[in-house]
């Protein structure tokens, strides 16, 4: 086998994982920053993925907020949020876009724990 073949093979082995990593990173960033377009009556404030097919969401419809679960087979309201909880979720959602995911997901997780204890 000639040198050109080995050179091409080495380039493939170096650049293919790099390109796959960039595609993966782009997918993560795209999902991270998309919740819902602004200015609509209904708005998904936060979304926490539990598995491939299931999510827990904080949704604002008009002035009311709801904690909802969503999966392929079923969507259900878990709890109607108080104005204070909805405001806190919106503030955490804004922090999420500016900093990191942990602040946002912790709010939803804490809401679930508080609701479960009752």
Short mmCIF file of N, CA and C in Angstrom, two decimals:
data_model
loop_
_atom_site.label_atom_id
_atom_site.label_comp_id
_atom_site.label_asym_id
_atom_site.label_seq_id
_atom_site.Cartn_x
_atom_site.Cartn_y
_atom_site.Cartn_z
N UNK A 1 0.85 -1.18 0.00
CA UNK A 1 0.00 0.00 0.00
C UNK A 1 0.89 1.24 0.00
N UNK A 2 0.43 2.21 -0.70
CA UNK A 2 1.28 3.40 -0.85
C UNK A 2 1.07 4.40 0.29
N UNK A 3 1.93 5.39 0.31
CA UNK A 3 1.92 6.40 1.38
C UNK A 3 0.66 7.26 1.35
N UNK A 4 0.10 7.49 0.19
CA UNK A 4 -1.11 8.31 0.06
C UNK A 4 -2.29 7.66 0.80
N UNK A 5 -2.41 6.35 0.70
CA UNK A 5 -3.48 5.63 1.39
C UNK A 5 -3.36 5.82 2.90
N UNK A 6 -2.17 5.63 3.45
CA UNK A 6 -1.96 5.77 4.88
C UNK A 6 -2.19 7.20 5.35
N UNK A 7 -1.79 8.14 4.53
CA UNK A 7 -2.00 9.55 4.87
C UNK A 7 -3.50 9.86 4.93
N UNK A 8 -4.24 9.37 3.96
CA UNK A 8 -5.70 9.58 3.94
C UNK A 8 -6.38 8.89 5.11
N UNK A 9 -5.93 7.69 5.44
CA UNK A 9 -6.51 6.95 6.56
C UNK A 9 -6.27 7.67 7.89
N UNK A 10 -5.08 8.18 8.08
CA UNK A 10 -4.76 8.92 9.30
C UNK A 10 -5.59 10.20 9.39
N UNK A 11 -5.75 10.90 8.28
CA UNK A 11 -6.57 12.11 8.28
C UNK A 11 -8.02 11.77 8.63
N UNK A 12 -8.52 10.68 8.08
CA UNK A 12 -9.89 10.25 8.38
C UNK A 12 -10.05 9.94 9.86
N UNK A 13 -9.09 9.22 10.42
CA UNK A 13 -9.17 8.85 11.84
C UNK A 13 -9.03 10.05 12.77
N UNK A 14 -8.37 11.09 12.32
CA UNK A 14 -8.23 12.29 13.14
C UNK A 14 -9.45 13.19 13.02
N UNK A 15 -9.91 13.45 11.81
CA UNK A 15 -10.95 14.44 11.61
C UNK A 15 -12.37 13.91 11.79
N UNK A 16 -12.62 12.64 11.57
CA UNK A 16 -13.97 12.11 11.73
C UNK A 16 -14.47 12.24 13.18
N UNK A 17 -13.70 11.82 14.19
CA UNK A 17 -14.18 12.03 15.57
C UNK A 17 -14.37 13.51 15.91
N UNK A 18 -13.50 14.35 15.39
CA UNK A 18 -13.63 15.79 15.64
C UNK A 18 -14.93 16.33 15.06
N UNK A 19 -15.26 15.94 13.84
CA UNK A 19 -16.50 16.40 13.20
C UNK A 19 -17.71 15.83 13.92
N UNK A 20 -17.66 14.57 14.34
CA UNK A 20 -18.77 13.99 15.10
C UNK A 20 -18.96 14.70 16.43
N UNK A 21 -17.87 15.07 17.09
CA UNK A 21 -17.96 15.83 18.33
C UNK A 21 -18.61 17.19 18.10
N UNK A 22 -18.25 17.87 17.02
CA UNK A 22 -18.86 19.17 16.71
C UNK A 22 -20.35 19.04 16.44
N UNK A 23 -20.76 17.98 15.74
CA UNK A 23 -22.19 17.75 15.49
C UNK A 23 -22.92 17.51 16.80
N UNK A 24 -22.34 16.71 17.68
CA UNK A 24 -22.92 16.44 18.99
C UNK A 24 -23.06 17.72 19.80
N UNK A 25 -22.00 18.52 19.82
CA UNK A 25 -22.00 19.78 20.56
C UNK A 25 -23.05 20.75 20.02
N UNK A 26 -23.17 20.83 18.72
CA UNK A 26 -24.17 21.70 18.11
C UNK A 26 -25.58 21.25 18.49
N UNK A 27 -25.82 19.95 18.51
CA UNK A 27 -27.12 19.43 18.92
C UNK A 27 -27.45 19.78 20.36
N UNK A 28 -26.48 19.65 21.24
CA UNK A 28 -26.69 20.00 22.64
C UNK A 28 -26.98 21.49 22.81
N UNK A 29 -26.23 22.33 22.13
CA UNK A 29 -26.44 23.77 22.24
C UNK A 29 -27.79 24.18 21.67
N UNK A 30 -28.21 23.56 20.59
CA UNK A 30 -29.50 23.90 19.99
C UNK A 30 -30.63 23.56 20.93
N UNK A 31 -30.60 22.37 21.55
CA UNK A 31 -31.65 21.99 22.49
C UNK A 31 -31.62 22.85 23.74
N UNK A 32 -30.44 23.26 24.14
CA UNK A 32 -30.29 24.03 25.37
C UNK A 32 -30.96 25.40 25.27
N UNK A 33 -30.90 26.01 24.12
CA UNK A 33 -31.40 27.37 24.00
C UNK A 33 -32.80 27.47 23.41
N UNK A 34 -33.43 26.37 23.05
CA UNK A 34 -34.78 26.44 22.48
C UNK A 34 -35.79 25.98 23.51
N UNK A 35 -36.65 26.85 23.91
CA UNK A 35 -37.80 26.48 24.73
C UNK A 35 -39.07 26.80 23.96
N UNK A 36 -39.33 28.05 23.70
CA UNK A 36 -40.47 28.43 22.87
C UNK A 36 -40.27 29.86 22.38
N UNK A 37 -40.86 30.19 21.24
CA UNK A 37 -40.72 31.56 20.72
C UNK A 37 -41.40 32.56 21.66
N UNK A 38 -40.84 33.75 21.82
CA UNK A 38 -41.42 34.73 22.73
C UNK A 38 -42.71 35.35 22.19
N UNK A 39 -43.51 35.89 23.10
CA UNK A 39 -44.68 36.66 22.70
C UNK A 39 -45.92 35.83 22.41
N UNK A 40 -45.98 34.61 22.87
CA UNK A 40 -47.16 33.79 22.66
C UNK A 40 -47.97 33.71 23.95
N UNK A 41 -49.25 33.35 23.83
CA UNK A 41 -50.12 33.23 24.99
C UNK A 41 -49.69 32.06 25.87
N UNK A 42 -49.30 30.96 25.24
CA UNK A 42 -48.78 29.81 25.97
C UNK A 42 -47.27 29.80 25.84
N UNK A 43 -46.60 29.48 26.94
CA UNK A 43 -45.15 29.53 26.93
C UNK A 43 -44.60 28.40 27.80
N UNK A 44 -43.62 27.67 27.29
CA UNK A 44 -42.92 26.68 28.10
C UNK A 44 -41.79 27.42 28.80
N UNK A 45 -41.91 27.54 30.11
CA UNK A 45 -40.93 28.29 30.89
C UNK A 45 -39.68 27.45 31.10
N UNK A 46 -39.86 26.19 31.48
CA UNK A 46 -38.74 25.28 31.71
C UNK A 46 -39.15 23.89 31.25
N UNK A 47 -38.14 23.10 30.92
CA UNK A 47 -38.39 21.72 30.51
C UNK A 47 -37.24 20.87 31.01
N UNK A 48 -37.57 19.78 31.66
CA UNK A 48 -36.57 18.85 32.19
C UNK A 48 -36.83 17.48 31.58
N UNK A 49 -35.85 16.96 30.86
CA UNK A 49 -35.99 15.66 30.22
C UNK A 49 -35.67 14.57 31.23
N UNK A 50 -36.63 13.66 31.41
CA UNK A 50 -36.45 12.56 32.36
C UNK A 50 -35.92 11.31 31.66
N UNK A 51 -36.39 11.08 30.47
CA UNK A 51 -35.92 9.96 29.66
C UNK A 51 -36.06 10.37 28.20
N UNK A 52 -35.83 9.42 27.31
CA UNK A 52 -35.89 9.73 25.88
C UNK A 52 -37.25 10.28 25.48
N UNK A 53 -38.32 9.76 26.09
CA UNK A 53 -39.67 10.11 25.68
C UNK A 53 -40.47 10.90 26.71
N UNK A 54 -39.90 11.22 27.86
CA UNK A 54 -40.71 11.89 28.88
C UNK A 54 -40.03 13.15 29.41
N UNK A 55 -40.88 14.14 29.68
CA UNK A 55 -40.43 15.44 30.15
C UNK A 55 -41.31 15.90 31.29
N UNK A 56 -40.76 16.77 32.11
CA UNK A 56 -41.55 17.54 33.06
C UNK A 56 -41.35 18.99 32.68
N UNK A 57 -42.45 19.73 32.60
CA UNK A 57 -42.39 21.11 32.12
C UNK A 57 -43.13 22.05 33.06
N UNK A 58 -42.64 23.27 33.10
CA UNK A 58 -43.37 24.36 33.73
C UNK A 58 -43.92 25.18 32.57
N UNK A 59 -45.25 25.28 32.50
CA UNK A 59 -45.91 25.95 31.39
C UNK A 59 -46.71 27.12 31.92
N UNK A 60 -46.63 28.24 31.22
CA UNK A 60 -47.42 29.42 31.58
C UNK A 60 -48.48 29.61 30.50
N UNK A 61 -49.73 29.62 30.92
CA UNK A 61 -50.85 29.87 30.02
C UNK A 61 -51.56 31.11 30.55
N UNK A 62 -51.42 32.20 29.82
CA UNK A 62 -51.93 33.47 30.30
C UNK A 62 -51.16 33.88 31.54
N UNK A 63 -51.86 34.02 32.68
CA UNK A 63 -51.21 34.38 33.94
C UNK A 63 -51.04 33.19 34.87
N UNK A 64 -51.49 32.01 34.45
CA UNK A 64 -51.42 30.84 35.31
C UNK A 64 -50.26 29.94 34.90
N UNK A 65 -49.71 29.24 35.89
CA UNK A 65 -48.61 28.32 35.64
C UNK A 65 -48.98 26.91 36.04
N UNK A 66 -48.44 25.95 35.31
CA UNK A 66 -48.72 24.54 35.57
C UNK A 66 -47.44 23.73 35.51
N UNK A 67 -47.35 22.75 36.41
CA UNK A 67 -46.29 21.74 36.34
C UNK A 67 -46.91 20.55 35.64
N UNK A 68 -46.35 20.17 34.48
CA UNK A 68 -46.95 19.12 33.66
C UNK A 68 -45.94 18.03 33.34
N UNK A 69 -46.44 16.83 33.16
CA UNK A 69 -45.61 15.73 32.66
C UNK A 69 -46.07 15.41 31.25
N UNK A 70 -45.12 15.03 30.43
CA UNK A 70 -45.42 14.73 29.04
C UNK A 70 -44.61 13.53 28.59
N UNK A 71 -45.30 12.58 27.95
CA UNK A 71 -44.64 11.42 27.37
C UNK A 71 -45.32 11.12 26.05
N UNK A 72 -44.89 10.06 25.38
CA UNK A 72 -45.50 9.71 24.10
C UNK A 72 -46.98 9.40 24.24
N UNK A 73 -47.37 8.77 25.33
CA UNK A 73 -48.75 8.30 25.48
C UNK A 73 -49.65 9.25 26.26
N UNK A 74 -49.07 10.15 27.04
CA UNK A 74 -49.91 10.90 27.97
C UNK A 74 -49.29 12.25 28.33
N UNK A 75 -50.13 13.25 28.46
CA UNK A 75 -49.74 14.55 29.00
C UNK A 75 -50.71 14.87 30.12
N UNK A 76 -50.17 15.24 31.28
CA UNK A 76 -51.07 15.50 32.39
C UNK A 76 -50.55 16.64 33.26
N UNK A 77 -51.49 17.35 33.88
CA UNK A 77 -51.16 18.44 34.81
C UNK A 77 -50.88 17.82 36.17
N UNK A 78 -49.67 18.06 36.68
CA UNK A 78 -49.31 17.53 38.00
C UNK A 78 -49.73 18.49 39.11
N UNK A 79 -49.60 19.79 38.83
CA UNK A 79 -49.89 20.78 39.86
C UNK A 79 -50.11 22.14 39.21
N UNK A 80 -51.07 22.91 39.75
CA UNK A 80 -51.19 24.30 39.34
C UNK A 80 -50.28 25.11 40.25
N UNK A 81 -49.42 25.92 39.65
CA UNK A 81 -48.42 26.66 40.41
C UNK A 81 -49.00 27.95 40.97
N UNK A 82 -48.50 28.35 42.13
CA UNK A 82 -48.86 29.65 42.68
C UNK A 82 -48.12 30.72 41.87
N UNK A 83 -48.54 31.97 42.04
CA UNK A 83 -47.87 33.07 41.33
C UNK A 83 -46.40 33.15 41.73
N UNK A 84 -46.13 32.90 43.01
CA UNK A 84 -44.74 32.95 43.51
C UNK A 84 -43.88 31.86 42.85
N UNK A 85 -44.42 30.64 42.75
CA UNK A 85 -43.67 29.55 42.12
C UNK A 85 -43.44 29.82 40.64
N UNK A 86 -44.46 30.36 39.97
CA UNK A 86 -44.32 30.67 38.55
C UNK A 86 -43.28 31.75 38.32
N UNK A 87 -43.29 32.78 39.16
CA UNK A 87 -42.31 33.85 39.04
C UNK A 87 -40.89 33.31 39.27
N UNK A 88 -40.75 32.44 40.26
CA UNK A 88 -39.44 31.84 40.54
C UNK A 88 -38.98 30.99 39.35
N UNK A 89 -39.89 30.25 38.74
CA UNK A 89 -39.54 29.43 37.57
C UNK A 89 -39.10 30.31 36.41
N UNK A 90 -39.79 31.42 36.20
CA UNK A 90 -39.42 32.32 35.11
C UNK A 90 -38.05 32.95 35.36
N UNK A 91 -37.78 33.32 36.60
CA UNK A 91 -36.47 33.89 36.93
C UNK A 91 -35.37 32.86 36.75
N UNK A 92 -35.61 31.63 37.19
CA UNK A 92 -34.62 30.57 37.01
C UNK A 92 -34.42 30.26 35.54
N UNK A 93 -35.49 30.33 34.76
CA UNK A 93 -35.38 30.11 33.32
C UNK A 93 -34.50 31.15 32.66
N UNK A 94 -34.61 32.39 33.10
CA UNK A 94 -33.76 33.45 32.54
C UNK A 94 -32.31 33.23 32.93
N UNK A 95 -32.07 32.77 34.16
CA UNK A 95 -30.70 32.46 34.58
C UNK A 95 -30.14 31.32 33.75
N UNK A 96 -31.00 30.37 33.42
CA UNK A 96 -30.58 29.21 32.63
C UNK A 96 -30.03 29.63 31.28
N UNK A 97 -30.68 30.57 30.63
CA UNK A 97 -30.20 31.01 29.33
C UNK A 97 -28.88 31.77 29.45
N UNK A 98 -28.69 32.45 30.57
CA UNK A 98 -27.47 33.22 30.71
C UNK A 98 -26.31 32.46 31.29
N UNK A 99 -26.59 31.44 32.13
CA UNK A 99 -25.47 30.76 32.79
C UNK A 99 -25.48 29.27 32.51
N UNK A 100 -26.06 28.50 33.42
CA UNK A 100 -25.98 27.05 33.23
C UNK A 100 -27.32 26.38 33.49
N UNK A 101 -27.38 25.10 33.17
CA UNK A 101 -28.61 24.34 33.25
C UNK A 101 -28.97 23.95 34.68
N UNK A 102 -28.01 23.84 35.55
CA UNK A 102 -28.26 23.34 36.89
C UNK A 102 -29.26 24.19 37.66
N UNK A 103 -29.20 25.51 37.56
CA UNK A 103 -30.15 26.38 38.27
C UNK A 103 -31.57 26.09 37.84
N UNK A 104 -31.78 25.91 36.56
CA UNK A 104 -33.11 25.71 36.01
C UNK A 104 -33.67 24.34 36.39
N UNK A 105 -32.89 23.30 36.21
CA UNK A 105 -33.38 21.96 36.48
C UNK A 105 -33.62 21.76 37.97
N UNK A 106 -32.85 22.43 38.83
CA UNK A 106 -33.05 22.30 40.26
C UNK A 106 -34.40 22.83 40.68
N UNK A 107 -34.90 23.89 40.03
CA UNK A 107 -36.20 24.43 40.39
C UNK A 107 -37.29 23.40 40.13
N UNK A 108 -37.28 22.79 38.96
CA UNK A 108 -38.29 21.78 38.62
C UNK A 108 -38.17 20.59 39.56
N UNK A 109 -36.95 20.15 39.83
CA UNK A 109 -36.72 19.02 40.73
C UNK A 109 -37.23 19.34 42.13
N UNK A 110 -36.98 20.53 42.63
CA UNK A 110 -37.47 20.93 43.96
C UNK A 110 -38.99 20.99 44.00
N UNK A 111 -39.61 21.46 42.92
CA UNK A 111 -41.07 21.49 42.87
C UNK A 111 -41.65 20.08 42.95
N UNK A 112 -41.02 19.16 42.24
CA UNK A 112 -41.49 17.77 42.24
C UNK A 112 -41.35 17.18 43.64
N UNK A 113 -40.21 17.40 44.28
CA UNK A 113 -39.99 16.87 45.63
C UNK A 113 -40.99 17.45 46.62
N UNK A 114 -41.23 18.77 46.53
CA UNK A 114 -42.16 19.42 47.44
C UNK A 114 -43.57 18.88 47.23
N UNK A 115 -43.96 18.68 45.98
CA UNK A 115 -45.29 18.17 45.65
C UNK A 115 -45.43 16.71 46.10
N UNK A 116 -44.35 15.94 46.00
CA UNK A 116 -44.38 14.53 46.37
C UNK A 116 -44.51 14.34 47.88
N UNK A 117 -43.91 15.24 48.67
CA UNK A 117 -43.95 15.12 50.13
C UNK A 117 -45.33 15.39 50.69
N UNK A 118 -46.14 16.16 49.98
CA UNK A 118 -47.48 16.52 50.50
C UNK A 118 -48.44 15.37 50.47
#
